[in-house]
PDB file of C-alpha atoms in Angstrom:
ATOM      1  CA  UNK H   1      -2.091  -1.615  -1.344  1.00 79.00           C
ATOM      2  CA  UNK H   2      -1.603  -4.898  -2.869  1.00 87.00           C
ATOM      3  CA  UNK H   3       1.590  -6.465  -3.511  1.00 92.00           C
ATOM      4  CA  UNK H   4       2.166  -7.655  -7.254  1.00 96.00           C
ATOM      5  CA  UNK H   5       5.387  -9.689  -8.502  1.00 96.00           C
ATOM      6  CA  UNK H   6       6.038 -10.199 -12.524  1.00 97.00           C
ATOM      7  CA  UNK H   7       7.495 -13.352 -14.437  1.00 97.00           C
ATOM      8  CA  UNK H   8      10.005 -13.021 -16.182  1.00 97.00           C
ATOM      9  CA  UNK H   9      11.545  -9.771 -15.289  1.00 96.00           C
ATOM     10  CA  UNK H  10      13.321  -9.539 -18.627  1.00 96.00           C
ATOM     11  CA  UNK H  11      14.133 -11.663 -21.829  1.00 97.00           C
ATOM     12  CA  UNK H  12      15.319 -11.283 -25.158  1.00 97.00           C
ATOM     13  CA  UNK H  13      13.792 -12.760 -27.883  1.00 97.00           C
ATOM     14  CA  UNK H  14      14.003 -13.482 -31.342  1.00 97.00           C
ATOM     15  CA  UNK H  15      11.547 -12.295 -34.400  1.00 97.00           C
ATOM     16  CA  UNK H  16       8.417 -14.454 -35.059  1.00 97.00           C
ATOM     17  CA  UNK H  17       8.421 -15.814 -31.567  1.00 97.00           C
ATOM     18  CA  UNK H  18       6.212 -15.530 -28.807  1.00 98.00           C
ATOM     19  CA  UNK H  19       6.190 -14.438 -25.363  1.00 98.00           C
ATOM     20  CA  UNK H  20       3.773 -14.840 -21.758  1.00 98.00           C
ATOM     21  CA  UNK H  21       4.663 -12.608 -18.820  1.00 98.00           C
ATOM     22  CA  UNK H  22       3.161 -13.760 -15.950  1.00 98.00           C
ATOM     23  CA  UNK H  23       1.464 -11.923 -12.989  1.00 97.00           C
ATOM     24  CA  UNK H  24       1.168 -12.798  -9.688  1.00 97.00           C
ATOM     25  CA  UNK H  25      -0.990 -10.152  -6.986  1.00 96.00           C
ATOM     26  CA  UNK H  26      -0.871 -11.517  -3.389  1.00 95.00           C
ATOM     27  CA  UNK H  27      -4.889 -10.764  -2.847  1.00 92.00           C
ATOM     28  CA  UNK H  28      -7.805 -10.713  -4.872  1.00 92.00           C
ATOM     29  CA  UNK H  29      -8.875  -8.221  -7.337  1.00 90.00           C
ATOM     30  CA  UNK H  30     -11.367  -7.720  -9.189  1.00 87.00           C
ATOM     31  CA  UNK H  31      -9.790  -5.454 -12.096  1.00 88.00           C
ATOM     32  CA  UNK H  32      -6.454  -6.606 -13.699  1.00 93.00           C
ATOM     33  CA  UNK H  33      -4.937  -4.374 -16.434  1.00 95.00           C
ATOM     34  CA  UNK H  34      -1.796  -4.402 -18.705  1.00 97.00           C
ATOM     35  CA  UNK H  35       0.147  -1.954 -20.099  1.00 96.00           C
ATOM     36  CA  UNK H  36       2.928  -0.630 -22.131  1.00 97.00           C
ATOM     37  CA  UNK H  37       5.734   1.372 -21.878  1.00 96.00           C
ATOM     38  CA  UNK H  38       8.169   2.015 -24.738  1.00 92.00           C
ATOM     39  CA  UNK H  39      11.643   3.095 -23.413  1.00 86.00           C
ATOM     40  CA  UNK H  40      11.495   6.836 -21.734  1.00 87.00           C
ATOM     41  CA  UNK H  41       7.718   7.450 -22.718  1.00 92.00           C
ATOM     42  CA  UNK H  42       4.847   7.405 -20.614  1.00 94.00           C
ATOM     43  CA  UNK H  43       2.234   4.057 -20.174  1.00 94.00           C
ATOM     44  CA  UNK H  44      -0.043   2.785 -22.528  1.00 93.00           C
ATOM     45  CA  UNK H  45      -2.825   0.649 -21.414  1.00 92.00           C
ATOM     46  CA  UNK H  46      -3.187  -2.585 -23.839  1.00 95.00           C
ATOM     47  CA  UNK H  47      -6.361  -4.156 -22.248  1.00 95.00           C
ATOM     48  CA  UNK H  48      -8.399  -4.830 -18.778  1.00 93.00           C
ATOM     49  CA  UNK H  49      -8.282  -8.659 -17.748  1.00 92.00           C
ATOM     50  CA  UNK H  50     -11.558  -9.560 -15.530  1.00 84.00           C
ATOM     51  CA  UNK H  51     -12.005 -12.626 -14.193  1.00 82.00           C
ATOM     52  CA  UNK H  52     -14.357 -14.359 -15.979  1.00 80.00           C
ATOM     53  CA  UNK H  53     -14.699 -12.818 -18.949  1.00 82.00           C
ATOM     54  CA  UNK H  54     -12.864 -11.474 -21.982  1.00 88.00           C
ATOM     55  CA  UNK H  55     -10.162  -9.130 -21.627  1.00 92.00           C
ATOM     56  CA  UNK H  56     -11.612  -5.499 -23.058  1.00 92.00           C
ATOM     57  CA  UNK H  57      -8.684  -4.493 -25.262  1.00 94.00           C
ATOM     58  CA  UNK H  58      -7.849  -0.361 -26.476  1.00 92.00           C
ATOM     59  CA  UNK H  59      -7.963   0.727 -29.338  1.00 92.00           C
ATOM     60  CA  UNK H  60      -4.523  -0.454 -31.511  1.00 94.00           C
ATOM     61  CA  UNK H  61      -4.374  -3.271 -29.676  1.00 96.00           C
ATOM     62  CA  UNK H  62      -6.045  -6.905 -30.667  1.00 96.00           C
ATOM     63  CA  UNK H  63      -6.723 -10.261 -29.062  1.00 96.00           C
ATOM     64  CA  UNK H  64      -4.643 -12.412 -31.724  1.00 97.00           C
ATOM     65  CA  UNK H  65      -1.393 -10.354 -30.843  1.00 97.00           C
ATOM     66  CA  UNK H  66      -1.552  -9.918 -27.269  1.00 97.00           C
ATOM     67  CA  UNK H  67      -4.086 -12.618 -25.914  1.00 96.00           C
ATOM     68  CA  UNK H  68      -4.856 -12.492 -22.165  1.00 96.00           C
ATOM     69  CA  UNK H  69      -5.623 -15.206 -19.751  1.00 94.00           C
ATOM     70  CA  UNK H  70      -7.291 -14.422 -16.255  1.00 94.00           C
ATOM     71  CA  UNK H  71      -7.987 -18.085 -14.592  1.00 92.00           C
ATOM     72  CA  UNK H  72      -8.913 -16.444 -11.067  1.00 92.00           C
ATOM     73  CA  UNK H  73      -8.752 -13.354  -9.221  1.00 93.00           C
ATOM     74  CA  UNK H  74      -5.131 -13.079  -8.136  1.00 95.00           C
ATOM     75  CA  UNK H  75      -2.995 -13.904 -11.818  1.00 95.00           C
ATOM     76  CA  UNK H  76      -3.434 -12.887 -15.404  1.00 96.00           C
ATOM     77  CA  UNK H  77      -1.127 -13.896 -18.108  1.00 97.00           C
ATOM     78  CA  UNK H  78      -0.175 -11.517 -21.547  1.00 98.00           C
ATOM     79  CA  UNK H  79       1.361 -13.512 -24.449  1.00 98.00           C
ATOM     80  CA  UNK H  80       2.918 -11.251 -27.235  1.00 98.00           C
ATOM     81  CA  UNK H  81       2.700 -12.682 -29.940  1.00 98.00           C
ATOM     82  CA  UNK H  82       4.709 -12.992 -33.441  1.00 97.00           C
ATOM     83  CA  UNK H  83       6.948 -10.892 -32.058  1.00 97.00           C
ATOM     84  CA  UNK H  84       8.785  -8.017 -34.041  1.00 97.00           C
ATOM     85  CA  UNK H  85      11.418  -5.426 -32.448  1.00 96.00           C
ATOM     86  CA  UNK H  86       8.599  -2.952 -32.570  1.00 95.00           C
ATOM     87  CA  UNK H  87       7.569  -5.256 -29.512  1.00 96.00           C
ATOM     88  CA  UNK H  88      10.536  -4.266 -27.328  1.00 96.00           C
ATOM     89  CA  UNK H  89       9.069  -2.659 -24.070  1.00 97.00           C
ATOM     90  CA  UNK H  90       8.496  -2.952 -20.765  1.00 97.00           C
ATOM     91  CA  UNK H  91       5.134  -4.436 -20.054  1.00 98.00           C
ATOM     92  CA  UNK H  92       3.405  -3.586 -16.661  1.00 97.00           C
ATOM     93  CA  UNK H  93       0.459  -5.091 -14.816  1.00 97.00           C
ATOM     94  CA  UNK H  94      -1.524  -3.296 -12.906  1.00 95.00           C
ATOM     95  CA  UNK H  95      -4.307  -3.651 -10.140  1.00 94.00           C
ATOM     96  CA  UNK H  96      -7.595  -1.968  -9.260  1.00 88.00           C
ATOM     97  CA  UNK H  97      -7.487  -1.603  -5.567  1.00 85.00           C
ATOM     98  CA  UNK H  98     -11.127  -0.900  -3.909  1.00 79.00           C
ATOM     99  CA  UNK H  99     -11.252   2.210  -1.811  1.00 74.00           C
ATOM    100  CA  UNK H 100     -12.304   5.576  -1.577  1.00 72.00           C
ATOM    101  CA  UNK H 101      -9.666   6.171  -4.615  1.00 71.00           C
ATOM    102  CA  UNK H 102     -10.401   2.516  -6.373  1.00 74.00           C
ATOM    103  CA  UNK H 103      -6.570   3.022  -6.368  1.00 84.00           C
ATOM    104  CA  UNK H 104      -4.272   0.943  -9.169  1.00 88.00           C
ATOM    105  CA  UNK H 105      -0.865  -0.453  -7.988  1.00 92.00           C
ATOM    106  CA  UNK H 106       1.772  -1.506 -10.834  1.00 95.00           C
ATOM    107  CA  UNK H 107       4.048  -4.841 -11.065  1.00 96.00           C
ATOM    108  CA  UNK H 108       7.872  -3.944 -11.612  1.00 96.00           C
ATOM    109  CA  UNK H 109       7.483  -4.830 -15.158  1.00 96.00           C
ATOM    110  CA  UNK H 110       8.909  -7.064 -17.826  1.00 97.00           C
ATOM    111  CA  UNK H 111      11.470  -5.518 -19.947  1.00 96.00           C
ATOM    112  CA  UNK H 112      11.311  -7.573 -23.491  1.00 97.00           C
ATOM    113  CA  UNK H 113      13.732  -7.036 -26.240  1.00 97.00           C
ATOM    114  CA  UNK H 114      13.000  -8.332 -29.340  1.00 97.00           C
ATOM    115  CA  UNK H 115      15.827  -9.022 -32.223  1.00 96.00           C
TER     116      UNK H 115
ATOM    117  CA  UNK M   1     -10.187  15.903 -24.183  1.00 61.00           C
ATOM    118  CA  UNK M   2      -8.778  12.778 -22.935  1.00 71.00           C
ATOM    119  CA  UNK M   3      -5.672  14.076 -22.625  1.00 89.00           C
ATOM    120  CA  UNK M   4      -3.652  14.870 -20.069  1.00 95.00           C
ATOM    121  CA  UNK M   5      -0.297  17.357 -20.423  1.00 96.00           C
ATOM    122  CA  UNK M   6       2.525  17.219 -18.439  1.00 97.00           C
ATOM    123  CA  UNK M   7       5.617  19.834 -18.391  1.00 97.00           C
ATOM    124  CA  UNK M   8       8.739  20.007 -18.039  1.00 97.00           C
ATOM    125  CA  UNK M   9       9.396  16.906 -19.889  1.00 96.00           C
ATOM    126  CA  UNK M  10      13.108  17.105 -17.837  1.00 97.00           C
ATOM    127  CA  UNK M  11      13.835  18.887 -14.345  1.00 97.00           C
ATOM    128  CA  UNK M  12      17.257  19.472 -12.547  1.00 98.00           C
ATOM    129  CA  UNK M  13      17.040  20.679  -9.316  1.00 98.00           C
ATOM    130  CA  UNK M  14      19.672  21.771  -6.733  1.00 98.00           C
ATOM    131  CA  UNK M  15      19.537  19.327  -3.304  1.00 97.00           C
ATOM    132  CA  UNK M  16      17.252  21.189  -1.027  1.00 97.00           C
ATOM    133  CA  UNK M  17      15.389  23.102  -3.404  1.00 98.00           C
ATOM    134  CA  UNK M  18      11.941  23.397  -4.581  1.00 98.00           C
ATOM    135  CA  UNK M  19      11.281  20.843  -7.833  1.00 98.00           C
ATOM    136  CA  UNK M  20       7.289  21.415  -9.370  1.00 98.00           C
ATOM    137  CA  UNK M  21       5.961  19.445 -12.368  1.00 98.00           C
ATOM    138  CA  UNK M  22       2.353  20.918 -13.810  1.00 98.00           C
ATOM    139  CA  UNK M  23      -0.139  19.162 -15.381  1.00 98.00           C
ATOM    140  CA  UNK M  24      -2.991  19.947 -17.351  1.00 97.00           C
ATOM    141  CA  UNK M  25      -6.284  18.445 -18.357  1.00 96.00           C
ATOM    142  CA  UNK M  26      -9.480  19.490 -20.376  1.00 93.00           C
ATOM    143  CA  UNK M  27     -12.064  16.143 -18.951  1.00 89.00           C
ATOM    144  CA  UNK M  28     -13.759  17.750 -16.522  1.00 89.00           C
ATOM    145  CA  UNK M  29     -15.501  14.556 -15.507  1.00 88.00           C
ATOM    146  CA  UNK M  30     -11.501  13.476 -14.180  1.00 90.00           C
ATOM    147  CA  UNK M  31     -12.295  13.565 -10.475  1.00 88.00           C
ATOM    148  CA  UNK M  32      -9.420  12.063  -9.223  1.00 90.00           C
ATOM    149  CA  UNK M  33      -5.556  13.018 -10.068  1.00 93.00           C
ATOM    150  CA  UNK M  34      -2.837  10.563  -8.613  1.00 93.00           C
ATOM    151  CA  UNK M  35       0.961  11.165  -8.878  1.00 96.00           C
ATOM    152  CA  UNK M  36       3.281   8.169  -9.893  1.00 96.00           C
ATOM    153  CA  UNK M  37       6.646   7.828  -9.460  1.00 97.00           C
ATOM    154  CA  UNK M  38       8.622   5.767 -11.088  1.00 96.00           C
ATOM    155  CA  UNK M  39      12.897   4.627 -10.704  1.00 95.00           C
ATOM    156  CA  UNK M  40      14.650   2.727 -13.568  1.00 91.00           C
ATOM    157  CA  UNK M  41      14.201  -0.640 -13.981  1.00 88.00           C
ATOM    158  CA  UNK M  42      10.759  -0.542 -11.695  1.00 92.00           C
ATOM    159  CA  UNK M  43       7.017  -0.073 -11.818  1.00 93.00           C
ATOM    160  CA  UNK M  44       5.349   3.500 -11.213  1.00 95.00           C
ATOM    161  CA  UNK M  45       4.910   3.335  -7.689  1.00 94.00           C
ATOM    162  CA  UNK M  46       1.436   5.616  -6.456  1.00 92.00           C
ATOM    163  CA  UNK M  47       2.759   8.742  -4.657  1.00 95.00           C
ATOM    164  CA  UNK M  48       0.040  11.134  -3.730  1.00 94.00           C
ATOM    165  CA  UNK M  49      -3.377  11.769  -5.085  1.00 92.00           C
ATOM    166  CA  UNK M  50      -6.006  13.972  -4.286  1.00 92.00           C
ATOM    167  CA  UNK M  51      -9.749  14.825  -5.542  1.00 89.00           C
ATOM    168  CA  UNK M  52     -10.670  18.130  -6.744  1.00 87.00           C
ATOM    169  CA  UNK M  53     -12.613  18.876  -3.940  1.00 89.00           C
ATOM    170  CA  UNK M  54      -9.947  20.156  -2.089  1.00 91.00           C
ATOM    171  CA  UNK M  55      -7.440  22.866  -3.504  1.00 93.00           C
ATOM    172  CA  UNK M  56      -4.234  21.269  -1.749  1.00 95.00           C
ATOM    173  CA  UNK M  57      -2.751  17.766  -0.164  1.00 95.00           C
ATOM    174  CA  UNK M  58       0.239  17.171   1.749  1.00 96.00           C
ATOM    175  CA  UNK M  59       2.119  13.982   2.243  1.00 95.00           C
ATOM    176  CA  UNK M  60       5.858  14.497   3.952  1.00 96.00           C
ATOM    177  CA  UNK M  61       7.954  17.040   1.580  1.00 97.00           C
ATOM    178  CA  UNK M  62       5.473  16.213  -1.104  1.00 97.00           C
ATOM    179  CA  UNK M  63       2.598  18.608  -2.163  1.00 97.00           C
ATOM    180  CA  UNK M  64       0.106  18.231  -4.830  1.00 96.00           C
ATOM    181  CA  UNK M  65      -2.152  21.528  -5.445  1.00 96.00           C
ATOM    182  CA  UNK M  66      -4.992  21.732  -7.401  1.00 95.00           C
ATOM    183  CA  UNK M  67      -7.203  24.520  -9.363  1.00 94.00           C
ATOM    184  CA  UNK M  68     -10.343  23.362 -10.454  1.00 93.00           C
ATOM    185  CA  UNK M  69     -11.064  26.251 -12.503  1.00 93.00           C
ATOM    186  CA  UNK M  70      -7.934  26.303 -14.634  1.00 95.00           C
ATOM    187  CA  UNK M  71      -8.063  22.305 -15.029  1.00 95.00           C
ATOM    188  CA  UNK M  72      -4.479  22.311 -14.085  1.00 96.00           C
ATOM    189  CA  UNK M  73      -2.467  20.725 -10.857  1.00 97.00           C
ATOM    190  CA  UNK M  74       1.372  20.439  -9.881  1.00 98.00           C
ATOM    191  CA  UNK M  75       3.454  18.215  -7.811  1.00 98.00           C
ATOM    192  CA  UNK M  76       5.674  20.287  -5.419  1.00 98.00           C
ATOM    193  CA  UNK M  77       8.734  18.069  -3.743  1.00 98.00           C
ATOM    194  CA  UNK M  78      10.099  19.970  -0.754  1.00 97.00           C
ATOM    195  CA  UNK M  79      13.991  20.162   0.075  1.00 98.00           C
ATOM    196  CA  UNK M  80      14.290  17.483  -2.612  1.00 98.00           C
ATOM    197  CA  UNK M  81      17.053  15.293  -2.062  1.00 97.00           C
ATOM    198  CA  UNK M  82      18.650  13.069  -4.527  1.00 96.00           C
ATOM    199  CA  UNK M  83      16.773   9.883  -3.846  1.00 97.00           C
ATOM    200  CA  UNK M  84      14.071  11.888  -5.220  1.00 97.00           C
ATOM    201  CA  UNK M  85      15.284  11.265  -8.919  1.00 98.00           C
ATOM    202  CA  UNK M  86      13.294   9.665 -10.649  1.00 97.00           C
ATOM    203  CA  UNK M  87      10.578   9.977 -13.476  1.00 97.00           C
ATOM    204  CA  UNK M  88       6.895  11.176 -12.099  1.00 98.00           C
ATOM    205  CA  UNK M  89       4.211  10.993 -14.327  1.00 97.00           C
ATOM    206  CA  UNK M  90       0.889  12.776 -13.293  1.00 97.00           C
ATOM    207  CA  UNK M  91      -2.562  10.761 -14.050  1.00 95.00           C
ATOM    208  CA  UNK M  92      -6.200  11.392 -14.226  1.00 93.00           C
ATOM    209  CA  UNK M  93      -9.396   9.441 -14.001  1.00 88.00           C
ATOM    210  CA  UNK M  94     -12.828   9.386 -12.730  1.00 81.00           C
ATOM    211  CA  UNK M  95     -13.901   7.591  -9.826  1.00 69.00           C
ATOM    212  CA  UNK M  96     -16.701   5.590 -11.096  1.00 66.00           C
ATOM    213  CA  UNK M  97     -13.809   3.995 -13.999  1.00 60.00           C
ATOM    214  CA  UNK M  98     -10.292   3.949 -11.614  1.00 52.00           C
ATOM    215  CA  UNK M  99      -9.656   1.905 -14.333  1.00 64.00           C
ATOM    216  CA  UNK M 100      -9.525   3.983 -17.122  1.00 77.00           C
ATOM    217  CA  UNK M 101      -6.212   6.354 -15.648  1.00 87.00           C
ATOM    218  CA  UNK M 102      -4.855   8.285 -18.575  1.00 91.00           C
ATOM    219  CA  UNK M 103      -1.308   9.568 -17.731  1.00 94.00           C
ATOM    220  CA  UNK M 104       0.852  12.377 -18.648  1.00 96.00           C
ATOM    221  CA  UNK M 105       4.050  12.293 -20.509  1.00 96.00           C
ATOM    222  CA  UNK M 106       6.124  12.261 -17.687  1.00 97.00           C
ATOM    223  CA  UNK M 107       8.890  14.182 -16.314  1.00 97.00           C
ATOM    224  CA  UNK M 108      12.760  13.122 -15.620  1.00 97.00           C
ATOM    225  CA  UNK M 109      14.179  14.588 -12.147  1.00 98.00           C
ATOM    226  CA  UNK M 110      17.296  15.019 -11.478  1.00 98.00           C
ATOM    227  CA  UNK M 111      18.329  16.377  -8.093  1.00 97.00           C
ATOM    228  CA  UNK M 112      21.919  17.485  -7.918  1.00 96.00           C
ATOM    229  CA  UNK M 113      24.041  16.747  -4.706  1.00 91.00           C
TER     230      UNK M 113
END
């Protein structure tokens, strides 16, 4: 398993402002991945963060609102950008644990409100 | 296809009974179906998974069983209890792209004392 802590663990926020949550896994990893989870709905993935590379991003999401940073293989950042309240979520990293399963353990999120 | 559907969307359950949450999926490349669970204010922690070559896996008083054939599998928790409450959310991906997990909906438990 890997063992993955999140900075901050909640804010608020006003409009137009921006945001980095930071994320902190205590080995290294090759796959880093962000996601999204609006309040009582299921997780959306936002992008994959490699080391050494640019983050791949899904489809609905895009580089100049939520740019990612991945300086080496144990921390990523995720900036939100211009933020609206359509931005308040919780926002999970995740990790790609190698195995037999290439399992993927989750951070305990940053809840952001946005007013 | 990517999909992945998850019922009941909400789930009370006496303490000591049987809770099940079903999940359904139409990618038959998905090889590999993990269970999350996940308690307010935290991430979705990885419960169980299991690989469709085997029709059943058993951790504790937590079963997942699987059938290949109807693309569907369920989560059964065992004389739940009611630190078992809590939101589960079923998953699916394919080996070769862990990365790429697309989850269900997810479903609320509630186990009553």
């Amino acid at each position: 398993s890997a063992v993955i802590s999140q900075k901050p663990s909640r804010d608020i926020c006003q409009r137009g402002t921006s945001l980095t949550i930071q994320c902190q896994v205590d080995s290294q990893v090759t796959m880093m991945f962000w996601y999204r989870q609006q309040p009582g709905q299921s997780l959306t993935l936002i992008a994959t963060a490699n080391q050494g590379s640019e983050a791949t991003y899904e489809s609905g999401f895009v580089i100049d609102k939520f740019p990612i940073s991945r300086p080496n293989l144990t921390f990523s950042t995720l900036t939100v950008s211009n933020m609206s309240p359509e931005d308040s979520s919780i926002y999970l990293c995740s990790v790609e644990v190698r195995g037999p399963y290439n399992e993927q353990f989750f951070g305990p999120g940053t809840r952001l409100t946005v007013l | 296809q990517q999909q992945v559907k998850q019922s009941p969307q909400s789930l009370i359950v006496q303490k000591g009974g049987i809770s099940i949450i079903n999940c359904a999926y139409e990618n038959t490349a998905f090889d590999y179906f993990p269970w999350y669970q996940q308690f307010p204010g935290k991430g979705p922690a990885l419960l169980i998974a299991i690989r469709p070559d085997v029709s059943e896996k058993k951790e504790g008083r937590f079963t997942i069983s699987f059938n290949k054939s109807a693309k569907q599998f369920s989560l059964h928790i065992m004389d739940s209890q009611p630190g078992d409450s809590a939101t589960y959310f079923c998953a699916a991906s394919t080996i070769s792209s862990a990365s790429k997990i697309i989850f269900g909906s997810g479903t609320r438990l509630s186990i009553r004392p």
